[in-house]
Coordinates of C-alpha atoms in Angstrom, one line a residue:
M1 CA -16.4 -12.1 25.6
N2 CA -16.8 -11.8 29.3
I3 CA -20.6 -11.3 29.6
D4 CA -20.6 -9.9 33.1
K5 CA -17.8 -7.5 32.2
S6 CA -19.7 -6.4 29.1
K7 CA -23.0 -5.7 31.0
Q8 CA -21.2 -3.7 33.6
T9 CA -19.4 -1.7 30.9
Q10 CA -22.8 -1.0 29.2
K11 CA -24.3 0.4 32.4
V12 CA -21.3 2.7 32.8
L13 CA -21.5 3.8 29.2
L14 CA -25.3 4.5 29.5
F15 CA -24.6 6.6 32.6
F16 CA -22.0 8.6 30.8
A17 CA -24.1 8.9 27.7
A18 CA -26.8 10.5 29.7
I19 CA -24.6 13.1 31.4
L20 CA -21.7 13.7 29.0
L21 CA -23.4 14.8 25.8
L22 CA -23.2 18.3 27.2
V23 CA -20.9 21.3 26.8
K24 CA -19.3 22.6 30.0
V25 CA -17.8 26.1 30.1
V26 CA -15.3 27.0 32.9
R27 CA -13.8 30.4 33.3
N28 CA -10.0 30.2 33.2
Q29 CA -8.3 31.3 36.5
N30 CA -5.7 33.7 35.3
T31 CA -6.8 34.8 31.8
D32 CA -9.9 35.9 29.9
L33 CA -10.1 32.6 28.2
L34 CA -12.9 30.1 28.8
M35 CA -12.4 26.3 29.0
N36 CA -15.0 24.5 27.0
E37 CA -15.6 20.8 27.5
V38 CA -17.4 18.5 25.0
S39 CA -18.0 14.8 25.6
G40 CA -19.8 12.0 23.9
L41 CA -19.6 8.6 22.3
T42 CA -17.9 7.5 19.1
M43 CA -16.9 4.2 17.4
G44 CA -19.9 2.5 19.0
N45 CA -19.3 2.8 22.7
I46 CA -16.0 4.6 23.1
I47 CA -16.1 7.8 25.2
Y48 CA -14.4 10.9 23.9
N49 CA -13.6 14.1 25.9
V50 CA -12.4 17.3 24.3
K51 CA -11.4 20.5 26.2
Y52 CA -10.4 23.7 24.5
K53 CA -10.0 27.4 25.5
T54 CA -11.8 30.3 23.7
L55 CA -12.6 33.9 24.4
E56 CA -16.3 33.2 24.3
P57 CA -18.3 30.0 24.9
I58 CA -18.2 28.0 21.6
D59 CA -19.9 24.6 21.2
Y60 CA -17.9 22.5 18.7
R61 CA -19.8 19.3 19.5
T62 CA -21.7 19.1 16.3
Q63 CA -18.6 19.7 14.2
I64 CA -16.6 17.1 16.3
D65 CA -19.3 14.5 15.9
S66 CA -19.4 15.2 12.2
V67 CA -15.7 14.7 11.8
L68 CA -15.8 11.4 13.8
K69 CA -18.8 10.1 11.8
K70 CA -16.8 10.8 8.6
L71 CA -13.9 8.9 9.9
N72 CA -16.0 5.9 10.9
K73 CA -17.6 5.9 7.4
S74 CA -14.2 5.6 5.9
L75 CA -12.3 3.3 8.3
S76 CA -14.7 1.2 10.4
T77 CA -15.0 -2.5 9.5
Y78 CA -18.2 -2.5 11.5
I79 CA -20.0 -0.4 8.9
P80 CA -20.8 -2.5 5.8
E81 CA -20.9 0.6 3.5
S82 CA -17.7 2.1 4.8
E83 CA -14.7 2.6 2.5
I84 CA -12.6 0.0 4.2
S85 CA -15.5 -2.5 4.1
K86 CA -15.9 -2.0 0.4
L87 CA -12.1 -2.4 0.0
N88 CA -12.1 -5.7 1.9
Q89 CA -15.1 -6.9 -0.2
S90 CA -13.8 -5.9 -3.7
G91 CA -10.0 -5.8 -3.2
N92 CA -9.5 -2.3 -4.5
L93 CA -10.7 1.2 -3.7
A94 CA -10.5 4.7 -5.2
F95 CA -10.4 7.0 -2.2
Q96 CA -13.5 9.3 -1.8
D97 CA -12.0 11.6 0.8
S98 CA -8.7 12.5 2.4
V99 CA -8.8 10.5 5.6
F100 CA -7.8 7.1 4.3
Y101 CA -4.4 7.7 2.7
P102 CA -2.6 9.3 5.7
V103 CA -3.3 6.1 7.7
L104 CA -1.7 3.9 5.1
V105 CA 1.4 6.1 5.0
A106 CA 1.8 6.1 8.8
S107 CA 1.0 2.3 8.9
K108 CA 3.7 1.6 6.4
K109 CA 6.3 3.6 8.4
V110 CA 5.6 1.7 11.6
Y111 CA 5.3 -1.7 9.8
L112 CA 8.8 -1.2 8.5
A113 CA 10.3 0.2 11.7
T114 CA 8.9 -2.7 13.8
K115 CA 9.7 -5.4 11.1
G116 CA 6.1 -6.4 10.8
A117 CA 5.1 -6.4 14.5
F118 CA 2.6 -3.7 13.6
D119 CA 0.6 -4.9 10.5
P120 CA -2.9 -3.7 9.6
T121 CA -3.3 -6.6 7.2
I122 CA -3.8 -8.7 10.3
G123 CA -7.6 -8.6 9.6
P124 CA -8.0 -12.3 8.7
L125 CA -6.5 -13.3 12.1
I126 CA -8.5 -10.8 14.0
N127 CA -11.7 -12.1 12.5
A128 CA -10.8 -15.7 13.0
Y129 CA -10.0 -15.2 16.7
G130 CA -13.3 -13.3 17.3
F131 CA -12.2 -9.7 17.7
G132 CA -13.7 -8.6 14.4
P133 CA -17.2 -7.4 13.5
D134 CA -18.7 -10.9 14.0
K135 CA -17.4 -11.3 17.6
V136 CA -17.4 -15.1 17.4
S137 CA -14.8 -16.3 19.9
K138 CA -12.7 -19.2 18.7
I139 CA -9.6 -21.2 19.7
L140 CA -7.5 -21.6 16.5
D141 CA -5.3 -24.6 15.9
Q142 CA -1.9 -24.2 14.1
H143 CA -3.3 -25.5 10.8
I144 CA -5.9 -22.7 10.6
I145 CA -3.3 -20.1 11.7
D146 CA -0.8 -21.2 9.0
S147 CA -3.5 -21.1 6.4
L148 CA -4.3 -17.4 7.3
L149 CA -0.7 -16.2 7.5
Q150 CA -0.4 -16.3 3.7
F151 CA -2.8 -13.3 3.6
I152 CA -0.8 -11.3 6.1
G153 CA 1.8 -8.7 5.1
F154 CA 1.5 -5.0 4.6
S155 CA 4.2 -5.1 2.0
K156 CA 1.8 -7.1 -0.2
I157 CA -0.7 -4.3 -0.7
N158 CA -0.3 -1.5 -3.3
F159 CA -1.4 2.0 -2.7
N160 CA -0.9 5.6 -3.7
S161 CA -2.7 8.9 -2.8
S162 CA -5.8 7.9 -4.8
L163 CA -6.0 4.1 -5.0
I164 CA -5.4 1.0 -2.9
T165 CA -5.3 -2.6 -4.1
L166 CA -5.3 -5.7 -1.9
P167 CA -4.2 -9.2 -2.9
K168 CA -6.9 -11.9 -2.9
G169 CA -7.8 -13.1 0.6
A170 CA -6.4 -10.0 2.3
Y171 CA -8.4 -8.0 4.9
L172 CA -7.3 -4.6 6.1
D173 CA -8.1 -3.7 9.7
L174 CA -7.0 -0.2 10.9
S175 CA -8.6 -0.4 14.4
A176 CA -5.2 -0.4 16.1
V177 CA -4.7 3.2 15.0
A178 CA -8.3 4.4 14.7
K179 CA -8.6 6.1 18.1
G180 CA -5.2 7.7 17.7
Y181 CA -6.0 9.0 14.2
A182 CA -9.4 10.3 15.4
V183 CA -7.6 12.2 18.2
D184 CA -5.3 13.8 15.6
I185 CA -8.1 14.8 13.3
I186 CA -10.0 16.5 16.1
A187 CA -6.9 18.3 17.4
D188 CA -6.1 19.5 13.8
Y189 CA -9.7 20.7 13.5
L190 CA -9.4 22.8 16.6
K191 CA -6.1 24.2 15.5
S192 CA -7.8 25.2 12.2
K193 CA -10.1 27.3 14.4
N194 CA -7.1 29.0 15.9
I195 CA -7.5 27.2 19.2
E196 CA -4.1 27.3 21.0
H197 CA -5.0 25.4 24.2
A198 CA -6.7 22.0 24.0
M199 CA -6.8 18.4 25.1
V200 CA -8.4 15.6 23.0
E201 CA -9.0 12.2 24.5
I202 CA -10.6 9.2 22.9
G203 CA -10.7 5.9 24.7
G204 CA -7.5 6.7 26.6
E205 CA -5.5 8.0 23.7
V206 CA -4.6 11.7 24.2
R207 CA -3.1 14.7 22.4
A208 CA -2.6 18.0 24.2
F209 CA -1.3 21.4 23.4
G210 CA -1.2 24.7 25.3
T211 CA -2.3 24.7 28.9
N212 CA -5.2 23.5 31.0
E213 CA -7.8 25.5 33.0
R214 CA -5.2 26.3 35.6
D215 CA -2.8 27.6 33.0
E216 CA -0.6 24.6 33.6
V217 CA 0.8 21.9 31.3
W218 CA -1.8 19.2 30.8
K219 CA -1.5 16.3 33.2
I220 CA -2.4 12.8 32.0
G221 CA -2.9 9.6 34.0
I222 CA -1.4 6.3 32.8
Q223 CA -3.6 3.3 33.7
D224 CA -2.1 0.6 36.0
P225 CA -2.2 -2.7 34.0
L226 CA -2.1 -4.7 37.2
I227 CA -5.4 -3.4 38.5
E228 CA -8.3 -5.3 37.0
S229 CA -11.2 -3.5 38.8
E230 CA -13.5 -1.3 36.6
E231 CA -14.0 1.1 39.5
Y232 CA -11.8 4.1 39.8
Q233 CA -8.2 3.3 40.8
P234 CA -5.3 5.7 41.1
P235 CA -3.2 5.8 37.9
F236 CA 0.2 4.1 37.7
A237 CA 1.7 7.4 36.7
V238 CA 0.8 11.0 36.1
V239 CA 2.6 12.7 33.2
N240 CA 3.0 16.2 31.9
L241 CA 1.9 16.3 28.3
E242 CA 3.0 19.4 26.4
N243 CA 2.4 19.7 22.7
R244 CA 2.5 15.9 22.4
S245 CA 0.4 12.7 22.2
V246 CA 0.3 9.6 24.2
A247 CA -1.3 6.2 23.5
T248 CA -1.4 3.2 25.7
S249 CA -1.9 -0.5 24.8
G250 CA -2.4 -3.4 27.2
N251 CA -4.2 -6.7 27.2
Y252 CA -6.7 -5.4 29.8
R253 CA -8.4 -3.3 27.1
N254 CA -9.9 -6.1 25.0
F255 CA -10.3 -9.8 25.8
Y256 CA -12.7 -12.6 25.9
L257 CA -13.2 -15.8 27.9
I258 CA -13.6 -19.4 26.7
G259 CA -14.1 -21.5 29.7
D260 CA -11.5 -20.3 32.3
K261 CA -9.0 -19.1 29.7
I262 CA -8.4 -15.5 28.9
F263 CA -7.7 -14.6 25.3
A264 CA -6.3 -11.1 24.8
H265 CA -6.6 -9.0 21.6
I266 CA -2.8 -8.7 21.1
I267 CA -2.1 -11.0 18.1
D268 CA 1.4 -11.3 16.6
P269 CA 0.9 -10.8 12.8
R270 CA 4.2 -12.5 12.2
T271 CA 3.3 -15.8 13.8
G272 CA -0.5 -15.6 14.0
N273 CA -0.4 -16.4 17.7
M274 CA -1.6 -14.4 20.7
G275 CA 1.3 -12.1 21.5
K276 CA 2.5 -12.7 25.0
K277 CA 5.9 -11.1 25.7
N278 CA 7.1 -9.5 28.9
I279 CA 5.5 -6.1 28.3
L280 CA 2.3 -5.6 30.3
S281 CA 1.5 -2.1 29.2
A282 CA 3.1 0.3 26.6
S283 CA 2.5 4.0 26.8
V284 CA 4.1 5.7 23.8
F285 CA 4.7 9.5 23.4
A286 CA 4.9 10.9 19.9
P287 CA 4.2 14.1 18.0
N288 CA 0.9 12.7 16.8
C289 CA -1.4 10.2 18.4
M290 CA -1.8 7.8 15.4
I291 CA 1.9 7.1 15.4
A292 CA 1.9 6.7 19.2
D293 CA -1.1 4.3 18.9
A294 CA 0.7 2.1 16.3
Y295 CA 3.9 1.8 18.2
A296 CA 2.0 1.0 21.5
T297 CA 0.4 -1.9 19.7
A298 CA 3.7 -3.1 18.3
F299 CA 5.5 -2.9 21.7
M300 CA 2.9 -5.2 23.2
I301 CA 4.0 -7.9 20.7
L302 CA 7.8 -7.2 20.9
D303 CA 10.0 -7.9 23.9
I304 CA 11.4 -5.1 26.1
E305 CA 14.8 -5.2 24.5
T306 CA 13.6 -4.8 20.9
S307 CA 11.1 -2.1 21.9
M308 CA 13.9 -0.1 23.5
E309 CA 16.1 -0.5 20.4
I310 CA 13.2 1.0 18.3
L311 CA 12.8 3.9 20.8
K312 CA 16.5 4.7 20.7
A313 CA 16.5 4.8 16.9
D314 CA 13.7 7.4 16.7
D315 CA 14.2 10.6 18.7
T316 CA 10.6 11.6 18.2
L317 CA 9.4 8.7 20.4
D318 CA 9.4 8.1 24.1
A319 CA 7.7 5.5 26.2
L320 CA 6.7 4.3 29.7
L321 CA 6.8 0.5 29.5
I322 CA 5.5 -1.7 32.3
Y323 CA 6.9 -5.2 32.0
Q324 CA 7.2 -8.5 33.8
G325 CA 10.8 -8.7 35.1
E326 CA 12.6 -11.7 36.6
T327 CA 11.5 -10.8 40.1
G328 CA 8.1 -9.3 39.3
P329 CA 6.5 -6.4 37.6
D330 CA 8.8 -3.4 36.8
H331 CA 8.9 -0.4 34.5
I332 CA 11.3 1.6 32.3
I333 CA 11.0 5.2 31.3
T334 CA 12.9 6.7 28.4
E335 CA 15.1 9.7 29.0
G336 CA 12.9 12.1 27.0
I337 CA 10.0 12.0 29.4
K338 CA 11.7 11.4 32.7
S339 CA 11.4 15.0 33.6
D340 CA 7.7 14.9 32.7
I341 CA 6.8 12.2 35.2
I342 CA 5.3 14.0 38.2
A343 CA 3.9 11.0 40.1
I344 CA 4.4 7.3 39.9
N345 CA 3.0 4.5 42.1
K346 CA 5.2 1.8 43.4
I347 CA 4.7 -1.7 42.0
P348 CA 4.1 -4.2 44.8

């Protein structure tokens, strides 16, 4: 891992941790509703931000943290006693709660639609490259990669609503959809409390419904993948997000250095190699954030043509794809969100 980058990130996180674990309440401009804001940390060092309107100030931070902790205890490979850790150790698991099964169902759907470009059984490769819990960075030769590919393939696992079984040597890693799934669970919790206006953001993955504090559609910034600075930079695009989710994947979000070489976290589960196609950043819009998260991961592995074919085949999906064209960086926006783009920066 880039040590200097890590230290700088830690300082930023400590600063946010000191000021964000608070609840803000802002009076809505044109109605009697109040905008509540809850922020904190989850999944180790990932910042979450939740905004929701109520008639009276209501602090849901304790409930939100409880929901997130439950999710981590089920799906985090970094927690030895989590459900997924027990599954990876024993090869089978009887579900203890309701959060595990929906992820498997969604994962299978995207695995099939992307023909294996999205595959949560990629765990052995993630660990071998150094992106797993051990964080030991390595350069893998083809012999090692080939030996691990025999354990990869979501079609090799068996599951139903109460039980999952892995073949010997398999290792399930659901981190590619964890943030998106957490966003959905929090959004669904707020809806269960009759909240009609909210925005949930975890580590850049967002779901929004209703309106913001100005009684307008929520506006979400899309990060520019060509800007490497950790300081504030203007977003590549600003998008209206109405009763929808968006998740973005890009190599800038997770990488490590060995010598002067950069190794990004995007691994092609079909070949075992670092996925390096022409897409620099994929922002996917979908009804729920878990699905958006999964497709955003897959599009970073697929080329632009294949990604567009998948998008055209599913009318619930849209995307903003930034890619490396023949003459330099370029972007493409699907028809379903063109009217929602309210600002976009020019690519130099």
